[in-house]
Amino acid sequence: MSDKGYVHSEVLVSTDWVAAHGNDANVRLLESNEDILLYDTGHIPGALKIDWQEDLNDHLVRDYIGKDAFEGLLRKLGVSNDTTVVFYGDKSNWWATYAFWVFQLFGHTNAKVVDGGRQKWIDEGRELTREKPAVTVSNYVAQERNDAPVRALRDDTLAHQTAGKPLVDVRSPAEYRGELLHMANYPQEGALRGGHIRGARNVPWARAANEDGTFKSAADLRAIYETEQGLKPSDDIVAYCRIGERSSHSWFVLKYLLGYEKVRNYDGSWTEWGNAVGLPIER
């Protein structure tokens, strides 16, 4: 990959790298999309599907799967403990970074993201297939889930807000202002109140992406987050959106591309905050 000045450039791979190494024995490509039907219409050869609803979320409690379910999932995907997992997806990789983030809850740090995701692969005229690769079930051993380093819960976020620490609301300006409860052209549901967490700065997640779905250079990202918003690498930051998927993209940008050490994703986000009694909201 070309050098864009990232602090941890090793977490990104190019489409050229995928074309050369996607079928390596120690690599597993995983496609994670907002549109869960896209994979079946055609995917990168060798890729398997991660369904963010079915695979990563608990089906009863609003939470993520536990250790045993994660272990079972990765065994089914043929991922061993030394496999390099490479994520990509639609919408400039926002669901790919979400899956990447969930994997970090279990300490699976041998993970990367395809810069540009599904869109760039297709735009370059590269091969898609409907054929699902054969999988040999692995003997993956999962770690206990450890949310604290990368995840903020409601009470964590309230304490963070009360202390005046920086919050980044990555939703659209209309959602931030309370005019919409979700992105435009999506069902306006999920919260009883619109607005944003008191004191949060609005930095829409998509500003970090180029038109081809790739991430902007570190210099361009610093111009947004540091010059414009006044953030700095030593800050303790919580990012949020509506359900945590868009904010996982911004979390990835801040943590890995810009090297911020203290960044957490509040996945409860607006569907929790906007429904909770008594929490501080601004418009």
Short mmCIF file of C-alpha atoms in Angstrom, two decimals:
data_model
loop_
_atom_site.label_atom_id
_atom_site.label_comp_id
_atom_site.label_asym_id
_atom_site.label_seq_id
_atom_site.Cartn_x
_atom_site.Cartn_y
_atom_site.Cartn_z
CA MET A 1 0.00 0.00 0.00
CA SER A 2 1.01 3.59 -0.54
CA ASP A 3 2.10 5.36 2.63
CA LYS A 4 -0.68 7.68 3.83
CA GLY A 5 1.09 8.47 7.08
CA TYR A 6 -0.95 6.23 9.37
CA VAL A 7 0.39 5.35 12.80
CA HIS A 8 -0.69 1.71 12.42
CA SER A 9 -0.74 1.13 8.67
CA GLU A 10 -0.40 -2.60 9.31
CA VAL A 11 -4.15 -2.86 9.98
CA LEU A 12 -4.95 -2.03 6.36
CA VAL A 13 -4.38 -4.08 3.23
CA SER A 14 -4.90 -3.06 -0.38
CA THR A 15 -7.08 -4.73 -3.00
CA ASP A 16 -3.82 -5.76 -4.70
CA TRP A 17 -2.77 -7.53 -1.50
CA VAL A 18 -6.12 -9.32 -1.34
CA ALA A 19 -5.81 -10.44 -4.96
CA ALA A 20 -2.37 -11.88 -4.16
CA HIS A 21 -2.99 -13.30 -0.67
CA GLY A 22 -6.74 -13.70 -0.17
CA ASN A 23 -6.58 -17.44 -0.66
CA ASP A 24 -3.47 -18.03 1.45
CA ALA A 25 -3.92 -20.85 3.96
CA ASN A 26 -3.36 -18.53 6.94
CA VAL A 27 -5.74 -15.80 5.70
CA ARG A 28 -9.53 -15.68 6.03
CA LEU A 29 -11.48 -13.02 4.17
CA LEU A 30 -14.73 -12.02 5.88
CA GLU A 31 -17.38 -9.84 4.22
CA SER A 32 -19.58 -7.82 6.58
CA ASN A 33 -22.25 -5.62 4.99
CA GLU A 34 -25.17 -3.47 6.02
CA ASP A 35 -27.08 -5.29 3.27
CA ILE A 36 -26.80 -8.89 4.47
CA LEU A 37 -27.98 -10.20 1.08
CA LEU A 38 -25.09 -8.67 -0.88
CA TYR A 39 -22.66 -11.52 -0.20
CA ASP A 40 -24.86 -14.00 -2.03
CA THR A 41 -25.01 -11.80 -5.15
CA GLY A 42 -21.23 -12.03 -5.50
CA HIS A 43 -18.21 -11.71 -3.22
CA ILE A 44 -14.42 -11.75 -3.36
CA PRO A 45 -13.24 -15.31 -4.08
CA GLY A 46 -12.39 -17.10 -0.84
CA ALA A 47 -14.50 -14.82 1.35
CA LEU A 48 -17.04 -15.96 3.92
CA LYS A 49 -19.92 -13.90 5.29
CA ILE A 50 -20.31 -12.31 8.70
CA ASP A 51 -23.94 -11.46 9.42
CA TRP A 52 -23.72 -8.71 12.02
CA GLN A 53 -27.18 -9.49 13.41
CA GLU A 54 -27.10 -13.28 13.42
CA ASP A 55 -23.42 -13.93 14.06
CA LEU A 56 -22.23 -11.16 16.39
CA ASN A 57 -25.26 -10.12 18.44
CA ASP A 58 -26.90 -12.08 21.24
CA HIS A 59 -30.38 -13.07 20.09
CA LEU A 60 -32.06 -12.28 23.42
CA VAL A 61 -30.10 -9.68 25.37
CA ARG A 62 -29.02 -6.47 23.68
CA ASP A 63 -25.34 -7.35 23.79
CA TYR A 64 -22.69 -9.24 21.89
CA ILE A 65 -22.16 -12.97 21.88
CA GLY A 66 -20.10 -14.52 24.65
CA LYS A 67 -16.89 -16.50 24.60
CA ASP A 68 -18.44 -19.86 23.70
CA ALA A 69 -20.49 -18.49 20.81
CA PHE A 70 -17.52 -16.53 19.47
CA GLU A 71 -15.36 -19.62 19.67
CA GLY A 72 -18.01 -21.63 17.81
CA LEU A 73 -18.36 -18.94 15.15
CA LEU A 74 -14.65 -18.79 14.41
CA ARG A 75 -14.35 -22.57 14.34
CA LYS A 76 -17.21 -22.67 11.81
CA LEU A 77 -15.44 -20.03 9.72
CA GLY A 78 -12.25 -22.08 9.71
CA VAL A 79 -10.34 -19.42 11.63
CA SER A 80 -7.57 -20.65 13.90
CA ASN A 81 -5.79 -18.59 16.54
CA ASP A 82 -2.98 -17.70 14.14
CA THR A 83 -5.20 -16.91 11.15
CA THR A 84 -5.05 -13.38 9.79
CA VAL A 85 -8.67 -12.24 9.51
CA VAL A 86 -9.26 -9.64 6.80
CA PHE A 87 -12.56 -7.72 6.82
CA TYR A 88 -14.24 -5.82 4.01
CA GLY A 89 -17.76 -4.70 3.20
CA ASP A 90 -20.13 -2.16 1.71
CA LYS A 91 -20.69 1.51 2.63
CA SER A 92 -16.97 2.40 2.87
CA ASN A 93 -16.40 -0.51 5.27
CA TRP A 94 -18.52 0.75 8.14
CA TRP A 95 -19.82 -2.77 8.90
CA ALA A 96 -16.38 -4.24 8.26
CA THR A 97 -14.91 -2.00 10.95
CA TYR A 98 -17.84 -2.94 13.20
CA ALA A 99 -17.00 -6.65 12.86
CA PHE A 100 -13.31 -5.80 13.36
CA TRP A 101 -14.27 -3.96 16.57
CA VAL A 102 -16.33 -6.87 17.91
CA PHE A 103 -13.37 -9.19 17.29
CA GLN A 104 -11.27 -6.86 19.46
CA LEU A 105 -13.62 -7.50 22.38
CA PHE A 106 -12.19 -11.03 22.32
CA GLY A 107 -8.61 -9.94 21.76
CA HIS A 108 -8.36 -11.22 18.19
CA THR A 109 -5.76 -8.62 17.22
CA ASN A 110 -4.55 -10.47 14.10
CA ALA A 111 -7.11 -8.60 12.02
CA LYS A 112 -7.03 -6.20 9.09
CA VAL A 113 -9.39 -4.19 6.88
CA VAL A 114 -9.33 -3.92 3.09
CA ASP A 115 -8.87 -0.23 2.25
CA GLY A 116 -11.78 0.71 0.00
CA GLY A 117 -13.75 -2.42 0.78
CA ARG A 118 -16.25 -4.01 -1.56
CA GLN A 119 -16.76 -0.85 -3.61
CA LYS A 120 -13.10 -0.45 -4.58
CA TRP A 121 -12.79 -4.13 -5.49
CA ILE A 122 -15.79 -3.86 -7.82
CA ASP A 123 -14.76 -0.48 -9.24
CA GLU A 124 -11.45 -2.00 -10.26
CA GLY A 125 -13.28 -4.67 -12.25
CA ARG A 126 -12.01 -7.51 -10.11
CA GLU A 127 -13.61 -10.94 -9.94
CA LEU A 128 -16.71 -11.67 -7.88
CA THR A 129 -18.05 -15.17 -7.30
CA ARG A 130 -21.14 -16.75 -5.80
CA GLU A 131 -19.18 -19.84 -4.87
CA LYS A 132 -18.67 -20.33 -1.15
CA PRO A 133 -15.25 -21.65 -0.20
CA ALA A 134 -14.90 -25.04 1.43
CA VAL A 135 -14.14 -24.71 5.12
CA THR A 136 -12.24 -27.01 7.44
CA VAL A 137 -13.58 -26.51 10.96
CA SER A 138 -10.82 -25.16 13.19
CA ASN A 139 -9.97 -25.68 16.85
CA TYR A 140 -10.03 -21.96 17.68
CA VAL A 141 -9.78 -21.18 21.41
CA ALA A 142 -11.41 -17.89 22.37
CA GLN A 143 -10.37 -15.51 25.11
CA GLU A 144 -12.90 -14.24 27.61
CA ARG A 145 -14.59 -11.13 26.28
CA ASN A 146 -12.99 -7.98 27.64
CA ASP A 147 -15.00 -4.90 26.71
CA ALA A 148 -13.25 -2.29 28.82
CA PRO A 149 -10.40 -1.22 26.50
CA VAL A 150 -12.56 -0.47 23.45
CA ARG A 151 -16.20 -0.34 24.55
CA ALA A 152 -18.11 2.26 26.58
CA LEU A 153 -21.42 1.36 28.21
CA ARG A 154 -24.12 3.86 29.18
CA ASP A 155 -22.79 4.55 32.68
CA ASP A 156 -19.24 4.85 31.33
CA THR A 157 -20.47 7.39 28.79
CA LEU A 158 -22.44 9.36 31.36
CA ALA A 159 -19.38 9.55 33.63
CA HIS A 160 -17.29 10.57 30.63
CA GLN A 161 -19.79 13.31 29.73
CA THR A 162 -20.06 14.52 33.32
CA ALA A 163 -16.28 14.82 33.51
CA GLY A 164 -16.26 16.99 30.38
CA LYS A 165 -14.18 14.57 28.34
CA PRO A 166 -14.52 14.62 24.55
CA LEU A 167 -17.42 12.82 22.89
CA VAL A 168 -17.64 12.42 19.12
CA ASP A 169 -21.11 12.07 17.58
CA VAL A 170 -20.47 10.60 14.13
CA ARG A 171 -24.07 10.82 12.86
CA SER A 172 -25.36 13.20 10.21
CA PRO A 173 -25.80 16.87 11.20
CA ALA A 174 -29.59 16.49 11.02
CA GLU A 175 -29.48 13.61 13.52
CA TYR A 176 -27.11 15.58 15.73
CA ARG A 177 -29.50 18.54 15.72
CA GLY A 178 -32.43 16.28 16.60
CA GLU A 179 -34.24 16.84 13.30
CA LEU A 180 -33.93 13.13 12.40
CA LEU A 181 -33.80 9.97 14.52
CA HIS A 182 -31.88 8.05 11.85
CA MET A 183 -30.14 8.81 8.57
CA ALA A 184 -32.23 10.33 5.79
CA ASN A 185 -34.21 7.74 3.79
CA TYR A 186 -34.14 5.26 6.67
CA PRO A 187 -37.12 4.54 8.99
CA GLN A 188 -37.27 7.30 11.58
CA GLU A 189 -37.49 5.04 14.61
CA GLY A 190 -35.48 3.71 17.49
CA ALA A 191 -35.52 6.65 19.90
CA LEU A 192 -38.14 8.70 21.72
CA ARG A 193 -36.02 11.85 21.71
CA GLY A 194 -33.74 13.39 19.11
CA GLY A 195 -30.60 15.40 19.69
CA HIS A 196 -27.10 14.61 20.91
CA ILE A 197 -25.26 13.91 24.16
CA ARG A 198 -24.56 17.19 25.89
CA GLY A 199 -21.14 18.49 24.90
CA ALA A 200 -20.54 16.08 21.99
CA ARG A 201 -18.84 17.28 18.82
CA ASN A 202 -20.36 16.33 15.47
CA VAL A 203 -17.90 14.71 13.06
CA PRO A 204 -19.89 12.61 10.55
CA TRP A 205 -18.13 9.27 10.05
CA ALA A 206 -18.12 9.46 6.24
CA ARG A 207 -15.85 12.51 6.28
CA ALA A 208 -13.00 10.10 6.96
CA ALA A 209 -13.57 8.29 3.65
CA ASN A 210 -12.72 9.19 0.08
CA GLU A 211 -15.23 8.78 -2.75
CA ASP A 212 -13.75 5.38 -3.66
CA GLY A 213 -14.33 4.11 -0.10
CA THR A 214 -10.69 4.30 0.96
CA PHE A 215 -9.63 6.11 4.10
CA LYS A 216 -8.35 9.65 3.79
CA SER A 217 -4.68 10.29 4.48
CA ALA A 218 -3.48 10.87 8.03
CA ALA A 219 -2.86 14.54 7.19
CA ASP A 220 -6.44 14.97 5.98
CA LEU A 221 -7.80 13.12 9.01
CA ARG A 222 -5.78 15.28 11.40
CA ALA A 223 -7.14 18.38 9.68
CA ILE A 224 -10.65 17.17 10.53
CA TYR A 225 -10.20 15.81 14.04
CA GLU A 226 -7.36 17.98 15.36
CA THR A 227 -7.26 21.29 13.48
CA GLU A 228 -11.03 21.61 13.13
CA GLN A 229 -12.25 19.83 16.28
CA GLY A 230 -9.33 20.43 18.62
CA LEU A 231 -8.81 16.78 19.56
CA LYS A 232 -5.37 15.44 20.37
CA PRO A 233 -3.82 11.96 20.51
CA SER A 234 -3.64 12.00 24.32
CA ASP A 235 -7.40 12.59 24.70
CA ASP A 236 -9.74 10.03 26.23
CA ILE A 237 -12.52 9.82 23.62
CA VAL A 238 -15.90 8.10 23.34
CA ALA A 239 -17.51 7.87 19.90
CA TYR A 240 -21.16 7.03 19.25
CA CYS A 241 -23.83 7.00 16.53
CA ARG A 242 -27.24 5.28 16.55
CA ILE A 243 -26.33 1.63 17.21
CA GLY A 244 -22.53 1.71 17.16
CA GLU A 245 -21.75 0.71 13.58
CA ARG A 246 -20.87 4.12 12.11
CA SER A 247 -18.94 5.02 15.24
CA SER A 248 -16.86 1.84 14.90
CA HIS A 249 -15.55 3.35 11.65
CA SER A 250 -14.53 6.56 13.45
CA TRP A 251 -13.13 4.49 16.34
CA PHE A 252 -10.96 2.61 13.83
CA VAL A 253 -9.76 5.86 12.27
CA LEU A 254 -8.83 7.46 15.58
CA LYS A 255 -7.32 4.39 17.22
CA TYR A 256 -5.37 2.85 14.38
CA LEU A 257 -4.89 5.38 11.61
CA LEU A 258 -4.18 8.34 13.92
CA GLY A 259 -2.83 6.33 16.86
CA TYR A 260 -5.10 7.65 19.62
CA GLU A 261 -4.57 5.32 22.59
CA LYS A 262 -7.81 5.97 24.52
CA VAL A 263 -10.78 5.60 22.19
CA ARG A 264 -13.93 3.65 23.01
CA ASN A 265 -17.07 2.97 21.01
CA TYR A 266 -20.40 3.51 22.78
CA ASP A 267 -22.47 0.97 20.87
CA GLY A 268 -25.61 1.63 22.94
CA SER A 269 -25.47 4.98 21.17
CA TRP A 270 -28.58 7.01 20.42
CA THR A 271 -31.07 4.13 20.58
CA GLU A 272 -30.12 3.78 24.25
CA TRP A 273 -29.37 7.40 25.16
CA GLY A 274 -32.40 8.83 23.36
CA ASN A 275 -34.71 6.39 25.16
CA ALA A 276 -33.23 6.61 28.67
CA VAL A 277 -35.01 8.66 31.32
CA GLY A 278 -33.13 11.70 32.55
CA LEU A 279 -29.94 11.57 30.51
CA PRO A 280 -28.63 14.97 29.33
CA ILE A 281 -29.58 15.81 25.73
CA GLU A 282 -28.79 18.88 23.68
CA ARG A 283 -30.19 20.11 20.36
#
